[in-house]
């Protein structure tokens, strides 16, 4: 029996979550107020699932989705961190593996007062508690403005750190344009009062940001901006069950510079997940005042100061977008109760934190676990992420295991039984189709490798 793709008939009755165009599964059709209540219930159920399955950390107090969007939350759980890591890996693949003249760089989380571009007055400063105590409590201590002026700052964007490496990397690229610098890292920002979960004290939010700084000739900068818009929108849609929920809008800043925002349509509205902008040469000239000759790159036979295209994404918001995008509801075989549909996170195979779960069925426990351990090692060595379900000591039914792994977005569950000891056959169950097939254990590694590889090329 062949296993189908992500939209196979086995899950044809599933209902998409968080899509305004679809009727909600919880109650009959009603007015706008009833519809809003349904949306809030869906959001609450997804949030509870993500905490229960350790995609998100809940902390001592339950946090709303707005806290996770703003970057003011306890952080991601193990599965959420793995999902973000897979998303970042796919970003690196798109930025580096298929692009000539693009180089990875790394910049510090904080900088000194004199490093790089001029600091804004409202920049996030780094002050020790002892220094602040001297300013506040000691009359003869240093003045506050003096301390703030000499303090280092937390980075709020990756761009200054990337631009600071432009000249050295231009030499590395033999001064040929276009070229690019790429980085993924944590950035910090102040949380607006309206988004503070606890209003008794100020919080600093953080986000994992991706940045591609693309340096091109001024005459082709507009064409490159349109090119990267198409590429980035296609990239976000590539991993989505509902690609149409990713969209774009254009804008112009106060200086007339053109750009685009890429959005995901959450149930409460659109949120920006990536911004593309033609910065011109302003930031580059501010970073390198004085001798402009070192900024010149070769555009054919001409030497020009390039324009900078910034492609900056919020990978944390990207994780939240794909969690909403992937959640589907289906009939729950364990109960007929209302509002108890089976929840399935159908994350793209490239993004799913765990590709396969190994469990044992009927048979001698010690021997079956030894088989699982050997299979775990073999798959892990081939960079296939595995969940060691065979280590669980509490007995549960197969349906309960299916429910657990579907909520964890595990692509396949492999069941090792006494039949495996006799003839090497295992049972393979697909998340997307719920179909089960028998497969020889020797074929398992190649099957899983080809499955994930083919998903990357779709």
XYZ file of C-alpha atoms in Angstrom:
458
model
C 0.000 0.000 0.000
C 1.572 3.260 -1.106
C 1.699 6.241 1.214
C 0.207 9.432 -0.169
C 1.246 13.077 0.042
C 0.173 15.854 2.380
C -3.284 16.164 0.829
C -4.112 12.481 0.500
C -7.648 11.140 0.802
C -7.055 9.777 4.263
C -7.427 13.297 5.668
C -9.855 14.624 3.120
C -12.450 15.383 5.782
C -10.099 17.591 7.804
C -11.140 21.188 8.368
C -8.680 24.054 8.140
C -8.262 26.097 11.301
C -8.125 29.866 11.411
C -9.467 30.513 7.890
C -12.228 33.148 7.788
C -13.689 31.689 4.592
C -14.424 28.301 6.176
C -17.282 27.447 8.501
C -16.101 26.715 12.005
C -16.584 23.117 13.184
C -17.712 23.885 16.718
C -21.189 25.405 16.293
C -23.769 25.997 13.631
C -23.695 29.088 11.449
C -24.534 32.247 13.338
C -23.852 35.938 13.536
C -20.581 37.816 13.716
C -20.420 37.600 17.495
C -20.750 33.811 17.368
C -18.088 33.651 14.667
C -15.681 35.679 16.804
C -16.261 33.357 19.750
C -15.413 30.386 17.523
C -12.179 32.038 16.366
C -11.165 32.784 19.949
C -11.879 29.155 20.896
C -9.725 27.915 18.013
C -6.878 30.190 19.031
C -7.158 29.018 22.636
C -7.103 25.350 21.605
C -4.055 25.816 19.383
C -2.251 27.708 22.152
C -3.062 24.934 24.627
C -1.850 22.290 22.161
C 1.414 24.145 21.501
C 2.103 24.377 25.232
C 1.130 20.776 25.930
C 3.349 19.445 23.136
C 6.201 21.819 24.052
C 6.221 23.964 20.940
C 5.805 26.965 23.249
C 6.702 27.552 26.873
C 3.801 28.795 28.941
C 5.562 30.124 32.027
C 3.932 30.628 35.413
C 1.078 32.631 33.859
C -0.682 31.726 30.602
C 0.392 34.141 27.864
C -1.825 35.239 24.951
C -0.757 34.975 21.318
C 0.066 38.695 21.333
C 2.905 38.047 23.802
C 4.491 35.526 21.446
C 4.072 37.853 18.465
C 5.708 40.757 20.320
C 8.652 38.657 21.503
C 7.788 39.110 25.193
C 7.282 35.505 26.331
C 9.120 32.678 28.157
C 10.483 31.275 24.888
C 9.987 28.225 22.688
C 9.863 24.672 23.965
C 11.993 21.825 22.512
C 9.730 21.217 19.507
C 9.298 24.937 18.851
C 13.060 25.480 18.976
C 13.557 22.569 16.559
C 10.892 23.988 14.227
C 12.586 27.392 14.256
C 15.946 25.699 13.639
C 14.525 23.881 10.612
C 13.030 27.130 9.308
C 16.386 28.873 9.730
C 18.145 25.981 7.952
C 15.782 26.327 4.994
C 16.441 30.081 4.969
C 20.185 29.508 4.882
C 19.723 27.011 2.057
C 17.764 29.542 0.017
C 20.228 32.362 0.773
C 23.521 30.527 0.293
C 23.295 27.183 -1.433
C 21.718 28.472 -4.645
C 23.207 31.954 -4.768
C 26.620 32.954 -6.060
C 28.394 35.788 -4.301
C 26.434 35.483 -1.021
C 28.449 35.014 2.169
C 27.459 34.220 5.734
C 28.627 36.655 8.422
C 28.313 36.991 12.178
C 28.046 40.197 14.196
C 28.045 40.844 17.972
C 24.846 41.142 20.000
C 26.010 44.468 21.378
C 28.418 47.208 20.420
C 30.351 50.060 21.968
C 29.318 53.680 21.671
C 31.750 54.474 18.870
C 31.205 51.356 16.812
C 29.349 51.585 13.519
C 26.544 53.962 12.701
C 25.355 56.750 15.018
C 23.202 55.600 17.926
C 19.625 56.686 18.360
C 18.657 58.474 21.547
C 16.210 55.711 22.445
C 18.651 52.837 21.823
C 18.650 49.961 24.310
C 21.654 50.623 26.570
C 23.786 48.173 28.514
C 24.320 49.322 32.101
C 25.506 47.321 35.084
C 23.427 47.491 38.262
C 26.400 48.946 40.154
C 26.842 51.800 37.649
C 23.161 52.651 37.793
C 23.268 52.578 41.598
C 26.149 55.075 41.610
C 24.220 57.453 39.347
C 21.054 57.325 41.453
C 22.371 57.099 45.021
C 25.783 58.790 45.104
C 25.849 62.623 44.855
C 29.424 62.608 43.596
C 28.734 59.834 41.139
C 28.796 60.187 37.337
C 26.016 62.065 35.550
C 23.327 59.970 33.909
C 23.869 61.476 30.442
C 27.587 60.771 30.716
C 26.947 57.133 31.628
C 24.365 56.666 28.874
C 26.659 58.277 26.343
C 29.465 55.819 27.013
C 27.284 52.715 27.448
C 27.126 49.957 24.898
C 23.867 49.085 23.137
C 21.916 45.950 22.366
C 21.368 45.480 18.664
C 17.850 46.116 17.418
C 18.604 45.096 13.841
C 21.260 42.998 12.099
C 21.890 45.608 9.404
C 24.643 47.731 11.094
C 26.677 44.642 11.965
C 26.353 43.318 8.420
C 27.218 46.642 6.773
C 30.289 46.893 9.008
C 31.664 43.840 7.156
C 30.872 45.095 3.663
C 34.340 46.363 2.708
C 36.183 43.209 3.748
C 33.633 40.965 2.054
C 33.721 43.123 -1.102
C 37.409 42.258 -1.408
C 36.498 38.603 -0.865
C 34.058 38.835 -3.804
C 36.742 40.444 -5.997
C 34.690 43.685 -5.875
C 32.135 42.240 -8.278
C 28.469 43.277 -8.035
C 25.898 42.110 -7.207
C 26.850 40.356 -3.984
C 25.212 39.686 -0.644
C 25.840 39.165 3.068
C 23.539 36.954 5.159
C 23.051 36.500 8.898
C 20.597 34.947 11.358
C 20.626 36.162 14.952
C 18.719 37.514 17.931
C 17.674 41.184 18.003
C 16.043 43.180 20.803
C 13.315 45.811 20.935
C 11.229 47.749 23.432
C 7.722 46.426 24.050
C 4.992 49.079 23.559
C 2.823 49.777 26.610
C -0.214 48.421 24.795
C 1.434 45.001 24.382
C 2.916 44.565 27.851
C 1.554 41.450 29.585
C 2.533 42.817 32.993
C 2.259 46.624 33.077
C 4.054 47.033 36.411
C 7.463 47.053 34.725
C 8.954 47.522 31.267
C 10.099 44.576 29.234
C 12.519 44.132 26.380
C 11.353 41.779 23.657
C 13.565 39.638 21.476
C 13.193 37.963 18.113
C 15.247 35.699 15.878
C 15.886 37.663 12.705
C 17.149 36.696 9.274
C 18.822 39.296 7.066
C 20.054 39.273 3.507
C 21.815 42.516 2.564
C 22.027 42.583 -1.223
C 24.457 45.032 -2.844
C 23.717 45.903 -6.467
C 24.274 48.612 -9.015
C 21.940 51.626 -8.570
C 20.598 51.097 -12.094
C 19.437 47.524 -11.324
C 18.358 47.986 -7.679
C 14.653 48.311 -8.562
C 14.740 45.128 -10.629
C 16.458 43.242 -7.834
C 13.854 44.436 -5.329
C 11.083 43.002 -7.500
C 13.080 39.810 -7.972
C 13.577 39.260 -4.247
C 9.903 40.007 -3.589
C 8.910 37.145 -5.904
C 11.531 34.824 -4.443
C 10.660 35.475 -0.800
C 6.892 35.241 -1.251
C 7.353 31.987 -3.153
C 9.642 30.705 -0.380
C 7.149 31.362 2.418
C 4.335 29.800 0.405
C 6.411 26.733 -0.428
C 6.064 25.288 3.090
C 2.409 26.243 3.635
C -0.745 24.141 3.535
C -2.657 27.357 2.702
C -0.243 29.402 0.541
C -2.795 32.170 -0.116
C -2.531 33.285 3.523
C 0.919 34.679 2.724
C 0.664 37.997 0.886
C 2.563 41.227 0.219
C 1.964 44.980 0.284
C 4.148 47.842 -0.911
C 5.126 51.031 0.919
C 7.341 54.108 0.725
C 9.183 55.559 3.686
C 9.500 59.276 4.520
C 12.483 59.564 2.206
C 10.577 58.043 -0.698
C 12.438 54.728 -0.587
C 10.435 51.794 -1.910
C 9.780 48.540 -0.091
C 7.439 45.616 0.548
C 6.019 43.889 3.612
C 5.234 40.178 3.537
C 2.312 39.185 5.753
C 0.640 36.114 7.176
C -3.118 36.262 7.638
C -3.682 35.183 11.247
C -7.297 34.763 12.458
C -7.194 38.258 14.005
C -5.628 39.907 10.953
C -2.402 40.278 8.999
C 0.987 40.419 10.723
C 4.285 41.291 9.036
C 6.789 38.443 8.882
C 9.362 39.932 6.494
C 10.278 43.356 5.109
C 12.136 44.140 1.877
C 13.438 47.633 1.297
C 15.670 49.512 -1.119
C 17.869 51.550 1.240
C 19.879 53.255 -1.492
C 23.434 54.133 -0.442
C 22.534 56.221 2.629
C 23.288 53.649 5.345
C 26.477 52.535 3.610
C 27.829 56.082 3.392
C 26.966 56.712 7.061
C 28.791 53.541 8.047
C 31.921 54.517 6.100
C 32.364 58.333 6.221
C 35.376 59.765 4.431
C 37.097 57.783 1.674
C 34.402 56.466 -0.652
C 36.764 54.645 -2.992
C 36.798 51.555 -0.765
C 33.023 51.204 -1.258
C 33.255 50.951 -5.041
C 32.196 47.686 -6.639
C 32.487 46.593 -10.259
C 29.325 46.775 -12.373
C 30.576 45.641 -15.749
C 33.268 48.152 -16.683
C 32.084 50.793 -14.218
C 32.922 51.246 -10.554
C 29.895 52.322 -8.510
C 28.834 52.673 -4.893
C 26.111 50.011 -4.602
C 22.584 50.404 -3.374
C 21.640 48.171 -0.446
C 18.544 45.984 -0.522
C 17.538 44.778 2.931
C 15.535 41.529 3.185
C 14.768 41.133 6.903
C 12.552 38.359 8.276
C 11.150 37.534 11.714
C 11.659 33.774 12.082
C 9.805 33.647 15.413
C 6.681 35.013 13.754
C 7.304 32.609 10.908
C 7.101 29.719 13.384
C 3.769 31.014 14.720
C 2.455 31.456 11.169
C 3.255 27.850 10.234
C 1.712 26.540 13.460
C -1.564 28.255 12.561
C -1.230 27.222 8.923
C -0.632 23.536 9.698
C -3.380 22.874 12.252
C -6.262 20.775 10.955
C -9.214 19.101 12.634
C -10.522 15.606 11.930
C -12.881 13.153 13.587
C -11.574 11.780 16.871
C -11.997 7.970 17.053
C -11.535 8.038 20.836
C -14.619 10.139 21.596
C -17.835 11.393 20.031
C -18.007 14.464 22.244
C -18.625 17.850 20.692
C -15.545 20.092 20.346
C -13.251 17.035 20.632
C -11.946 16.735 17.084
C -8.580 15.132 16.512
C -5.963 17.847 16.035
C -3.197 17.332 13.465
C -0.258 19.667 12.887
C 0.570 19.085 9.235
C 3.871 20.913 9.145
C 5.846 20.613 5.922
C 8.235 17.614 6.005
C 11.221 19.972 5.872
C 9.974 21.889 8.907
C 8.540 19.084 11.057
C 10.722 18.870 14.207
C 10.503 15.057 14.340
C 10.364 12.901 11.226
C 9.702 9.504 12.781
C 8.674 8.008 16.136
C 9.756 4.503 17.167
C 7.456 2.437 19.376
C 7.171 -1.194 20.407
C 4.111 -3.433 20.203
C 3.520 -7.017 21.262
C 6.579 -9.122 21.852
C 9.590 -9.508 24.161
C 10.276 -5.995 25.427
C 14.067 -6.253 25.802
C 14.664 -7.595 22.276
C 12.246 -5.089 20.711
C 13.951 -2.167 22.449
C 17.318 -3.361 21.198
C 15.952 -3.286 17.634
C 14.587 0.224 18.246
C 17.908 1.418 19.635
C 19.762 0.154 16.582
C 17.235 1.772 14.264
C 17.402 5.009 16.288
C 21.178 5.145 15.836
C 20.991 4.386 12.115
C 18.392 7.058 11.388
C 20.080 9.657 13.617
C 23.402 9.104 11.843
C 21.593 9.939 8.601
C 20.265 13.176 10.123
C 16.691 11.950 10.429
C 15.211 13.244 13.693
C 13.711 10.431 15.797
C 11.410 10.326 18.828
C 12.284 7.365 21.148
C 8.753 6.340 22.042
C 10.011 2.876 22.984
C 11.452 4.348 26.193
C 7.986 5.180 27.520
C 7.042 3.047 30.523
C 3.322 3.892 30.701
C 1.159 1.693 28.481
C -1.241 3.544 26.146
C -3.368 2.461 23.190
C -2.257 2.880 19.581
C -4.990 5.464 18.995
C -3.624 7.529 21.881
C -0.143 7.311 20.359
C -1.499 8.392 16.971
C -3.191 11.386 18.604
C -0.005 12.347 20.455
C 2.237 12.108 17.402
C -0.218 13.924 15.134
C -0.217 16.834 17.587
C 3.595 16.732 17.617
C 3.568 16.769 13.789
C 5.568 13.521 13.577
C 5.586 12.430 9.919
C 5.679 8.670 10.506
C 5.263 6.250 13.364
C 7.155 2.962 13.161
C 5.845 0.059 15.240
C 8.321 -2.700 16.107
C 6.631 -5.997 17.054
C 7.442 -9.684 17.367
C 6.916 -9.891 13.586
C 9.991 -7.681 13.237
C 12.045 -10.249 15.142
C 10.715 -13.052 12.943
C 10.897 -11.571 9.440
C 12.164 -7.962 9.769
C 8.797 -6.349 8.928
C 7.669 -3.150 10.690
C 4.412 -1.208 10.548
C 4.664 2.332 9.155
C 1.849 4.792 9.815
C 1.610 8.122 7.948
C 0.567 11.351 9.679
C -0.915 12.849 6.521
C -2.954 9.885 5.280
C -3.371 7.872 8.533
C -2.670 4.818 6.338
C -0.547 1.957 7.598
C 1.727 -0.254 5.541
C 4.127 -3.070 6.248
C 7.740 -2.446 5.268
C 10.971 -4.348 5.756
C 13.199 -2.629 8.277
C 16.092 -2.541 5.804
C 14.092 -0.220 3.497
C 13.107 2.251 6.193
C 16.142 4.550 6.106
C 16.099 4.968 2.312
C 12.330 5.527 2.282
C 12.455 8.297 4.897
C 15.484 9.960 3.298
C 13.841 10.026 -0.136
C 10.571 11.276 1.335
C 12.165 14.308 3.017
C 14.491 14.985 0.056
C 11.627 14.957 -2.435
C 9.679 17.363 -0.202
C 12.579 19.845 -0.385
C 12.414 19.847 -4.179
C 8.659 20.455 -4.477
